[in-house]
Amino acid sequence: MTTMLALLIFVASYCLIMTEKWNRAIVALTGGVLLLITEVLDWEEAIGFIDWETIALLFSMMVLVSITKKTGVFSFAAIKLAQMVKGRPVPLLIVTALFTAVGSAFLDNVTTVMLFVPVLLSLVDRLNLPAFPYLLTTILFANIGGTATLIGDPPNIMIGQAVEHFTFLSFLFHLGPVVLIIFMIVLVIILLLFKKKLVYDQQLAYRLMDMNARENVVVNKLLFHSILVLMLTITGFMLHPVIHMDITTIAVSGALLLLFLTDKQIEVERVFEEVEWVTLFFFIGLFMLVGGLEKVGIIDEIARGMMVLSGGDMPVTSIMMLWISGLLSGIVDNIPFVAAMIPVVQELQGYGMMNVDPIWWSLALGACLGGNATLIGASANVVVAGIAASHKHPIPFMKFALYGIPVMLLSLIICTIYVFLRYLVPFLS
């Protein structure tokens, strides 16, 4: 009975999250509370299942970006990039892909799109260009770029917290090469598809060139402190294997340092108002929902089922994980899927698989890149769609899927070849 209750509550919550008729955080938290009401979990167990390190890491990065955003440096960068290409539509599309991918890798993709999309839509309107190609490019490359690093996409953050020996540089080393390949191939395809639709208006381009990007920047101590602490924090992530400090500790330290340095210039209350509390509480509810499945043994059964299907064969299990995570992440948000899969991979170690790193990398690639299939596939997609709608540039669900699904399938094919050649060939001999 307890098992059925846990499964029913999880599936019902999952379906409601997919429909997006209600706020995700409310649905996830309600599901978590229902587990408490039905006594599937008690409070001590529920709190134990919540990954507080992930919550603290996300919160800290939100604080850092919230303060830095007030300096106007992100708007300055976007306008400067547009002026570098002289307002030409095709180079602007390339710059959009580069800016989004790099920003997503080192800030996280949700934060990057929140900062970049309003500025991008302003530029598109000024140049009288169709918004859809730029919004599509932003979403696709936010997920592609976010795949490359530990902090780039929420699924990677969760995997990084679950595997002790995975560092910031580990993600770059293992996922960076395939992300670079996918980036170049998808960019060429996007340019071929939209090149003829992007018409250059010389007069409007001249007006953009006359804009003073520096007007957006507030040059004071806040700017200096924000950039300094943000760079120190990112450097700390990269030096994690050398300094042996947990990335959550580095992020929390960076956030607190910047709060202290800017306390006289910005009230802490104002900074906290801009933290994405909905995302944080969504994670909390989600960890409780998955915790319910873990407690009643469903996670263990899934792991056993995968072992039976793959016959305990490492190559089969890795490729299976890549495609299952990729296809399912395209249909539902990749965060709840990864939250459910992390314990499954951990359970596989209990069934005789000693080195499960290839499976972890397959899960990361599938979940992050699979999110490109639909508008509800990843958090960044939902954020971009919301901002675009508020700026009178709604993104049609099916129109996005017509481009997103082929890109997702192509990405998974490239990843299959990459994972096979880099990790699985030794297991075949």
CSV table of C-alpha atoms in Angstrom, one decimal:
chain,number,residue,atom,x,y,z
A,1,MET,CA,0.0,0.0,0.0
A,2,THR,CA,2.8,2.4,0.9
A,3,THR,CA,4.6,1.6,-2.3
A,4,MET,CA,1.5,2.4,-4.4
A,5,LEU,CA,0.9,5.6,-2.5
A,6,ALA,CA,4.5,6.8,-3.1
A,7,LEU,CA,4.2,5.9,-6.8
A,8,LEU,CA,0.8,7.5,-7.3
A,9,ILE,CA,1.8,10.8,-5.6
A,10,PHE,CA,5.0,10.9,-7.7
A,11,VAL,CA,3.3,10.2,-11.0
A,12,ALA,CA,0.4,12.6,-10.3
A,13,SER,CA,2.9,15.4,-9.3
A,14,TYR,CA,5.0,14.6,-12.4
A,15,CYS,CA,1.9,14.9,-14.7
A,16,LEU,CA,0.8,18.2,-13.1
A,17,ILE,CA,4.3,19.6,-13.6
A,18,MET,CA,4.2,18.6,-17.2
A,19,THR,CA,0.9,20.4,-17.8
A,20,GLU,CA,2.2,23.7,-16.4
A,21,LYS,CA,-1.3,24.6,-15.3
A,22,TRP,CA,0.0,25.1,-11.8
A,23,ASN,CA,3.2,26.5,-10.5
A,24,ARG,CA,5.9,23.7,-10.4
A,25,ALA,CA,7.0,24.5,-6.9
A,26,ILE,CA,3.5,24.3,-5.5
A,27,VAL,CA,2.9,21.0,-7.2
A,28,ALA,CA,6.3,19.5,-6.0
A,29,LEU,CA,5.8,20.8,-2.4
A,30,THR,CA,2.2,19.5,-2.3
A,31,GLY,CA,3.4,16.1,-3.4
A,32,GLY,CA,6.1,16.2,-0.7
A,33,VAL,CA,3.6,17.1,2.0
A,34,LEU,CA,1.2,14.4,0.8
A,35,LEU,CA,4.0,11.9,1.4
A,36,LEU,CA,4.1,13.2,5.0
A,37,ILE,CA,0.3,13.1,5.4
A,38,THR,CA,0.1,9.5,4.1
A,39,GLU,CA,3.1,8.6,6.4
A,40,VAL,CA,5.2,7.4,3.5
A,41,LEU,CA,7.8,9.7,5.0
A,42,ASP,CA,8.3,11.3,8.3
A,43,TRP,CA,9.8,14.8,8.7
A,44,GLU,CA,13.2,13.5,9.7
A,45,GLU,CA,13.4,11.3,6.6
A,46,ALA,CA,12.0,14.0,4.3
A,47,ILE,CA,14.6,16.5,5.5
A,48,GLY,CA,17.3,13.8,5.0
A,49,PHE,CA,16.4,13.3,1.4
A,50,ILE,CA,16.7,17.0,0.5
A,51,ASP,CA,20.1,17.7,-1.1
A,52,TRP,CA,20.9,20.9,0.8
A,53,GLU,CA,24.2,21.3,-0.9
A,54,THR,CA,22.5,21.7,-4.3
A,55,ILE,CA,20.0,24.2,-2.8
A,56,ALA,CA,22.9,26.2,-1.2
A,57,LEU,CA,24.9,26.2,-4.4
A,58,LEU,CA,22.0,27.4,-6.5
A,59,PHE,CA,21.0,30.1,-3.9
A,60,SER,CA,24.6,31.4,-3.8
A,61,MET,CA,24.9,31.7,-7.5
A,62,MET,CA,21.6,33.5,-7.6
A,63,VAL,CA,22.8,36.0,-5.1
A,64,LEU,CA,26.1,36.6,-7.0
A,65,VAL,CA,24.2,37.2,-10.2
A,66,SER,CA,21.5,39.3,-8.6
A,67,ILE,CA,24.0,41.8,-7.3
A,68,THR,CA,26.2,41.8,-10.5
A,69,LYS,CA,23.1,42.4,-12.6
A,70,LYS,CA,22.5,45.8,-10.9
A,71,THR,CA,25.8,47.1,-12.3
A,72,GLY,CA,24.4,46.8,-15.9
A,73,VAL,CA,27.5,44.9,-17.0
A,74,PHE,CA,25.4,42.2,-18.7
A,75,SER,CA,23.4,44.7,-20.7
A,76,PHE,CA,26.6,46.5,-21.7
A,77,ALA,CA,28.1,43.2,-22.9
A,78,ALA,CA,25.1,42.3,-25.0
A,79,ILE,CA,24.9,45.7,-26.7
A,80,LYS,CA,28.7,45.7,-27.3
A,81,LEU,CA,28.5,42.3,-28.9
A,82,ALA,CA,25.7,43.5,-31.3
A,83,GLN,CA,27.8,46.6,-32.2
A,84,MET,CA,30.8,44.4,-32.9
A,85,VAL,CA,28.9,42.7,-35.7
A,86,LYS,CA,27.6,46.1,-36.9
A,87,GLY,CA,24.0,45.1,-36.4
A,88,ARG,CA,24.1,42.5,-39.1
A,89,PRO,CA,21.5,39.7,-38.6
A,90,VAL,CA,23.5,36.6,-39.4
A,91,PRO,CA,26.6,37.6,-37.3
A,92,LEU,CA,24.2,38.6,-34.5
A,93,LEU,CA,22.8,35.1,-34.6
A,94,ILE,CA,26.3,33.7,-34.3
A,95,VAL,CA,27.1,36.0,-31.4
A,96,THR,CA,23.8,35.0,-29.7
A,97,ALA,CA,24.8,31.4,-29.9
A,98,LEU,CA,28.4,32.1,-28.6
A,99,PHE,CA,27.2,34.5,-25.8
A,100,THR,CA,24.5,32.1,-24.6
A,101,ALA,CA,26.7,29.0,-24.7
A,102,VAL,CA,29.6,30.5,-22.9
A,103,GLY,CA,27.4,32.3,-20.4
A,104,SER,CA,25.5,29.1,-19.7
A,105,ALA,CA,28.7,27.2,-19.1
A,106,PHE,CA,30.0,29.5,-16.5
A,107,LEU,CA,27.0,31.1,-14.9
A,108,ASP,CA,24.3,28.4,-15.5
A,109,ASN,CA,21.8,28.5,-18.3
A,110,VAL,CA,18.7,29.7,-16.4
A,111,THR,CA,20.6,32.8,-15.1
A,112,THR,CA,22.1,33.5,-18.5
A,113,VAL,CA,18.8,33.5,-20.4
A,114,MET,CA,17.2,35.6,-17.7
A,115,LEU,CA,19.9,38.3,-18.2
A,116,PHE,CA,20.3,38.0,-21.9
A,117,VAL,CA,16.9,37.5,-23.4
A,118,PRO,CA,15.3,40.9,-22.5
A,119,VAL,CA,18.4,42.7,-24.0
A,120,LEU,CA,18.3,40.4,-27.1
A,121,LEU,CA,14.6,41.1,-27.7
A,122,SER,CA,15.3,44.8,-27.5
A,123,LEU,CA,18.1,44.5,-30.1
A,124,VAL,CA,15.8,42.4,-32.4
A,125,ASP,CA,13.0,45.0,-32.2
A,126,ARG,CA,15.5,47.8,-32.9
A,127,LEU,CA,16.7,46.0,-36.0
A,128,ASN,CA,13.2,44.9,-37.1
A,129,LEU,CA,14.2,41.2,-37.2
A,130,PRO,CA,12.0,38.1,-36.6
A,131,ALA,CA,12.4,37.1,-32.9
A,132,PHE,CA,11.9,33.3,-33.3
A,133,PRO,CA,15.3,32.4,-34.8
A,134,TYR,CA,17.1,34.3,-32.0
A,135,LEU,CA,14.9,32.8,-29.3
A,136,LEU,CA,15.3,29.3,-30.7
A,137,THR,CA,19.1,29.8,-30.9
A,138,THR,CA,19.2,31.1,-27.3
A,139,ILE,CA,17.3,28.0,-25.9
A,140,LEU,CA,19.3,25.5,-28.0
A,141,PHE,CA,22.7,26.9,-27.1
A,142,ALA,CA,21.8,27.6,-23.5
A,143,ASN,CA,21.3,23.8,-23.1
A,144,ILE,CA,24.2,22.9,-25.2
A,145,GLY,CA,26.6,25.3,-23.4
A,146,GLY,CA,25.2,24.4,-20.0
A,147,THR,CA,26.1,20.7,-20.7
A,148,ALA,CA,29.8,21.4,-20.6
A,149,THR,CA,30.3,22.4,-16.9
A,150,LEU,CA,29.3,21.4,-13.4
A,151,ILE,CA,27.3,24.6,-12.8
A,152,GLY,CA,25.9,25.0,-16.4
A,153,ASP,CA,22.7,23.1,-16.1
A,154,PRO,CA,20.7,22.0,-12.9
A,155,PRO,CA,21.1,18.2,-13.8
A,156,ASN,CA,24.9,18.6,-13.8
A,157,ILE,CA,24.8,20.4,-10.5
A,158,MET,CA,22.8,17.4,-9.1
A,159,ILE,CA,25.1,14.8,-10.6
A,160,GLY,CA,28.2,16.8,-9.4
A,161,GLN,CA,26.8,16.8,-5.8
A,162,ALA,CA,26.0,13.0,-6.0
A,163,VAL,CA,29.5,11.9,-7.2
A,164,GLU,CA,32.3,13.0,-4.9
A,165,HIS,CA,35.2,12.7,-7.4
A,166,PHE,CA,33.5,14.8,-10.1
A,167,THR,CA,35.0,18.4,-10.1
A,168,PHE,CA,34.4,21.5,-12.2
A,169,LEU,CA,37.3,20.5,-14.4
A,170,SER,CA,36.0,16.9,-14.7
A,171,PHE,CA,32.9,18.1,-16.5
A,172,LEU,CA,34.9,20.3,-18.8
A,173,PHE,CA,37.4,17.5,-19.6
A,174,HIS,CA,34.8,14.8,-20.2
A,175,LEU,CA,31.8,16.8,-21.7
A,176,GLY,CA,33.6,19.8,-23.2
A,177,PRO,CA,34.9,18.1,-26.4
A,178,VAL,CA,31.5,16.6,-27.4
A,179,VAL,CA,29.7,19.9,-26.5
A,180,LEU,CA,32.1,21.8,-28.8
A,181,ILE,CA,31.4,19.3,-31.7
A,182,ILE,CA,27.6,19.6,-31.2
A,183,PHE,CA,27.9,23.4,-30.9
A,184,MET,CA,29.6,23.8,-34.3
A,185,ILE,CA,27.3,21.3,-36.1
A,186,VAL,CA,24.0,22.8,-34.7
A,187,LEU,CA,25.2,26.4,-35.4
A,188,VAL,CA,25.8,25.5,-39.1
A,189,ILE,CA,22.4,24.0,-39.4
A,190,ILE,CA,20.7,27.0,-37.7
A,191,LEU,CA,22.5,29.4,-40.0
A,192,LEU,CA,21.4,27.4,-43.1
A,193,LEU,CA,17.8,27.3,-42.0
A,194,PHE,CA,17.4,31.0,-41.1
A,195,LYS,CA,20.0,32.9,-43.2
A,196,LYS,CA,17.4,33.9,-45.9
A,197,LYS,CA,14.9,35.1,-43.3
A,198,LEU,CA,17.3,37.5,-41.7
A,199,VAL,CA,17.1,40.7,-43.7
A,200,TYR,CA,19.7,43.5,-43.1
A,201,ASP,CA,18.3,47.0,-42.6
A,202,GLN,CA,21.2,49.4,-42.9
A,203,GLN,CA,19.4,52.4,-41.5
A,204,LEU,CA,18.3,50.5,-38.3
A,205,ALA,CA,21.8,49.1,-37.9
A,206,TYR,CA,23.2,52.6,-37.9
A,207,ARG,CA,20.9,53.6,-35.1
A,208,LEU,CA,22.1,50.6,-33.1
A,209,MET,CA,25.7,51.7,-33.7
A,210,ASP,CA,24.9,55.1,-32.2
A,211,MET,CA,23.8,53.6,-28.9
A,212,ASN,CA,26.1,54.3,-26.0
A,213,ALA,CA,26.5,50.9,-24.3
A,214,ARG,CA,28.4,52.5,-21.4
A,215,GLU,CA,25.1,54.3,-20.3
A,216,ASN,CA,24.0,50.9,-19.0
A,217,VAL,CA,27.0,50.5,-16.7
A,218,VAL,CA,27.2,52.0,-13.3
A,219,VAL,CA,30.9,52.5,-12.7
A,220,ASN,CA,31.5,52.4,-9.0
A,221,LYS,CA,32.7,50.1,-6.2
A,222,LEU,CA,29.7,47.8,-6.8
A,223,LEU,CA,30.9,47.1,-10.3
A,224,PHE,CA,34.5,46.4,-9.2
A,225,HIS,CA,33.4,44.2,-6.2
A,226,SER,CA,30.8,42.2,-8.3
A,227,ILE,CA,33.2,41.3,-11.1
A,228,LEU,CA,36.1,40.6,-8.8
A,229,VAL,CA,34.0,38.2,-6.5
A,230,LEU,CA,32.3,36.5,-9.5
A,231,MET,CA,35.7,35.9,-11.2
A,232,LEU,CA,37.2,34.6,-7.9
A,233,THR,CA,34.2,32.2,-7.4
A,234,ILE,CA,34.5,30.8,-10.9
A,235,THR,CA,38.3,30.5,-10.5
A,236,GLY,CA,37.6,28.7,-7.2
A,237,PHE,CA,35.4,26.2,-9.1
A,238,MET,CA,38.2,25.5,-11.5
A,239,LEU,CA,40.8,25.1,-8.8
A,240,HIS,CA,38.6,22.7,-6.8
A,241,PRO,CA,41.0,19.7,-7.3
A,242,VAL,CA,44.0,21.8,-6.1
A,243,ILE,CA,42.5,23.7,-3.1
A,244,HIS,CA,40.3,20.7,-2.0
A,245,MET,CA,37.3,22.9,-1.1
A,246,ASP,CA,33.8,21.8,-1.9
A,247,ILE,CA,32.2,23.8,-4.7
A,248,THR,CA,29.2,24.6,-2.5
A,249,THR,CA,31.5,26.1,0.1
A,250,ILE,CA,33.2,28.2,-2.6
A,251,ALA,CA,29.9,29.5,-3.9
A,252,VAL,CA,28.5,30.3,-0.4
A,253,SER,CA,31.8,32.0,0.5
A,254,GLY,CA,31.6,34.1,-2.7
A,255,ALA,CA,28.0,35.1,-2.1
A,256,LEU,CA,28.7,36.1,1.5
A,257,LEU,CA,31.8,38.0,0.6
A,258,LEU,CA,29.9,40.0,-2.1
A,259,LEU,CA,27.0,40.7,0.3
A,260,PHE,CA,29.5,42.1,2.9
A,261,LEU,CA,31.3,44.2,0.3
A,262,THR,CA,28.1,45.7,-1.1
A,263,ASP,CA,26.1,45.9,2.2
A,264,LYS,CA,26.3,49.8,2.2
A,265,GLN,CA,25.2,50.1,-1.5
A,266,ILE,CA,22.4,47.5,-1.8
A,267,GLU,CA,20.1,46.3,1.0
A,268,VAL,CA,20.3,42.6,1.5
A,269,GLU,CA,16.5,42.4,1.4
A,270,ARG,CA,16.5,43.8,-2.2
A,271,VAL,CA,19.1,41.1,-3.2
A,272,PHE,CA,17.0,38.3,-1.6
A,273,GLU,CA,13.9,39.6,-3.4
A,274,GLU,CA,15.5,38.7,-6.7
A,275,VAL,CA,16.5,35.2,-5.7
A,276,GLU,CA,14.5,32.6,-7.7
A,277,TRP,CA,12.7,31.1,-4.7
A,278,VAL,CA,10.3,29.2,-6.8
A,279,THR,CA,13.1,27.2,-8.3
A,280,LEU,CA,14.6,26.5,-4.9
A,281,PHE,CA,11.4,25.3,-3.4
A,282,PHE,CA,10.7,23.3,-6.5
A,283,PHE,CA,14.0,21.4,-5.9
A,284,ILE,CA,13.0,20.9,-2.2
A,285,GLY,CA,9.7,19.3,-3.1
A,286,LEU,CA,11.3,17.3,-5.8
A,287,PHE,CA,13.9,15.8,-3.5
A,288,MET,CA,11.1,14.8,-1.2
A,289,LEU,CA,9.1,13.1,-4.0
A,290,VAL,CA,12.1,11.1,-5.2
A,291,GLY,CA,12.9,10.3,-1.5
A,292,GLY,CA,9.5,8.6,-1.3
A,293,LEU,CA,10.3,6.4,-4.2
A,294,GLU,CA,13.7,5.6,-2.7
A,295,LYS,CA,12.3,4.6,0.7
A,296,VAL,CA,9.7,2.2,-0.7
A,297,GLY,CA,12.2,0.5,-2.9
A,298,ILE,CA,11.0,1.6,-6.3
A,299,ILE,CA,14.4,3.1,-7.2
A,300,ASP,CA,16.1,-0.3,-6.4
A,301,GLU,CA,13.6,-2.1,-8.7
A,302,ILE,CA,14.4,0.3,-11.6
A,303,ALA,CA,18.1,-0.3,-11.1
A,304,ARG,CA,17.5,-4.1,-11.1
A,305,GLY,CA,15.3,-3.8,-14.2
A,306,MET,CA,18.1,-1.9,-16.1
A,307,MET,CA,20.6,-4.5,-15.1
A,308,VAL,CA,18.3,-7.3,-16.4
A,309,LEU,CA,17.7,-5.4,-19.7
A,310,SER,CA,21.4,-4.7,-20.2
A,311,GLY,CA,22.6,-8.0,-18.8
A,312,GLY,CA,25.0,-6.0,-16.6
A,313,ASP,CA,26.9,-5.0,-19.7
A,314,MET,CA,28.5,-1.6,-19.3
A,315,PRO,CA,28.3,-0.4,-23.0
A,316,VAL,CA,24.6,-1.4,-23.2
A,317,THR,CA,23.8,0.2,-19.9
A,318,SER,CA,25.6,3.5,-20.8
A,319,ILE,CA,23.9,3.8,-24.2
A,320,MET,CA,20.6,2.9,-22.8
A,321,MET,CA,21.0,5.6,-20.1
A,322,LEU,CA,21.9,8.2,-22.7
A,323,TRP,CA,18.9,7.6,-24.9
A,324,ILE,CA,16.3,7.0,-22.1
A,325,SER,CA,17.4,10.2,-20.4
A,326,GLY,CA,17.6,12.1,-23.7
A,327,LEU,CA,14.1,11.1,-24.9
A,328,LEU,CA,12.4,11.4,-21.5
A,329,SER,CA,14.0,14.8,-20.8
A,330,GLY,CA,12.5,16.0,-24.0
A,331,ILE,CA,9.0,15.2,-22.9
A,332,VAL,CA,9.3,16.2,-19.2
A,333,ASP,CA,11.5,18.7,-17.4
A,334,ASN,CA,15.0,17.1,-17.0
A,335,ILE,CA,15.3,18.1,-13.3
A,336,PRO,CA,12.8,15.6,-11.9
A,337,PHE,CA,14.1,12.9,-14.3
A,338,VAL,CA,17.7,13.3,-13.1
A,339,ALA,CA,16.6,13.4,-9.5
A,340,ALA,CA,14.9,10.0,-10.0
A,341,MET,CA,17.9,8.6,-11.9
A,342,ILE,CA,20.7,9.5,-9.6
A,343,PRO,CA,19.8,6.9,-7.0
A,344,VAL,CA,19.3,4.4,-9.9
A,345,VAL,CA,23.0,4.8,-11.0
A,346,GLN,CA,24.1,4.6,-7.4
A,347,GLU,CA,22.2,1.3,-7.0
A,348,LEU,CA,23.9,-0.1,-10.1
A,349,GLN,CA,27.2,-0.1,-8.1
A,350,GLY,CA,25.5,-2.5,-5.7
A,351,TYR,CA,24.9,-4.9,-8.6
A,352,GLY,CA,28.5,-5.5,-9.5
A,353,MET,CA,29.4,-2.4,-11.6
A,354,MET,CA,32.5,-0.9,-10.0
A,355,ASN,CA,33.2,1.9,-12.5
A,356,VAL,CA,29.9,3.7,-13.4
A,357,ASP,CA,31.5,6.9,-14.6
A,358,PRO,CA,30.5,6.3,-18.2
A,359,ILE,CA,26.9,5.9,-17.1
A,360,TRP,CA,27.1,9.2,-15.2
A,361,TRP,CA,28.4,11.0,-18.2
A,362,SER,CA,25.7,9.4,-20.4
A,363,LEU,CA,23.0,10.6,-17.9
A,364,ALA,CA,24.4,14.2,-17.9
A,365,LEU,CA,24.6,14.3,-21.7
A,366,GLY,CA,21.2,12.8,-22.3
A,367,ALA,CA,19.4,14.9,-19.7
A,368,CYS,CA,21.0,18.3,-20.6
A,369,LEU,CA,20.8,17.8,-24.4
A,370,GLY,CA,17.4,16.1,-24.3
A,371,GLY,CA,16.0,19.2,-22.8
A,372,ASN,CA,16.2,20.9,-26.3
A,373,ALA,CA,13.3,18.8,-27.7
A,374,THR,CA,10.4,20.8,-26.4
A,375,LEU,CA,9.6,24.0,-24.5
A,376,ILE,CA,9.1,22.1,-21.3
A,377,GLY,CA,12.2,20.0,-21.6
A,378,ALA,CA,14.4,22.2,-19.5
A,379,SER,CA,14.1,25.1,-17.0
A,380,ALA,CA,15.9,27.5,-19.4
A,381,ASN,CA,13.3,26.8,-22.1
A,382,VAL,CA,10.4,27.7,-19.8
A,383,VAL,CA,12.2,30.9,-18.7
A,384,VAL,CA,12.8,32.0,-22.3
A,385,ALA,CA,9.2,31.3,-23.3
A,386,GLY,CA,7.9,33.3,-20.4
A,387,ILE,CA,10.1,36.3,-21.1
A,388,ALA,CA,9.3,36.2,-24.8
A,389,ALA,CA,5.6,36.1,-24.2
A,390,SER,CA,5.8,39.1,-21.9
A,391,HIS,CA,7.6,41.0,-24.7
A,392,LYS,CA,4.9,40.1,-27.2
A,393,HIS,CA,7.0,37.4,-29.0
A,394,PRO,CA,5.3,34.1,-27.9
A,395,ILE,CA,7.1,30.9,-29.0
A,396,PRO,CA,4.6,28.4,-30.4
A,397,PHE,CA,5.0,25.0,-28.7
A,398,MET,CA,4.8,22.9,-31.9
A,399,LYS,CA,6.9,25.3,-34.0
A,400,PHE,CA,9.7,25.0,-31.4
A,401,ALA,CA,9.4,21.2,-31.3
A,402,LEU,CA,9.8,21.0,-35.1
A,403,TYR,CA,13.3,22.4,-34.7
A,404,GLY,CA,14.1,21.1,-31.2
A,405,ILE,CA,13.4,17.4,-31.7
A,406,PRO,CA,15.7,17.0,-34.7
A,407,VAL,CA,18.4,18.9,-32.9
A,408,MET,CA,18.0,16.7,-29.8
A,409,LEU,CA,18.1,13.5,-31.9
A,410,LEU,CA,21.2,14.6,-33.8
A,411,SER,CA,22.9,15.5,-30.4
A,412,LEU,CA,22.1,12.1,-29.0
A,413,ILE,CA,23.5,10.4,-32.1
A,414,ILE,CA,26.8,12.4,-31.8
A,415,CYS,CA,26.9,11.6,-28.1
A,416,THR,CA,26.4,7.9,-28.7
A,417,ILE,CA,29.5,7.9,-31.0
A,418,TYR,CA,31.5,10.0,-28.5
A,419,VAL,CA,30.6,7.9,-25.4
A,420,PHE,CA,31.2,4.6,-27.3
A,421,LEU,CA,34.6,5.6,-28.6
A,422,ARG,CA,35.9,7.4,-25.5
A,423,TYR,CA,34.6,5.2,-22.7
A,424,LEU,CA,33.1,1.9,-24.0
A,425,VAL,CA,35.6,0.4,-26.4
A,426,PRO,CA,37.8,-1.0,-23.6
A,427,PHE,CA,34.8,-2.9,-22.2
A,428,LEU,CA,34.3,-4.7,-25.6
A,429,SER,CA,37.8,-6.4,-25.5
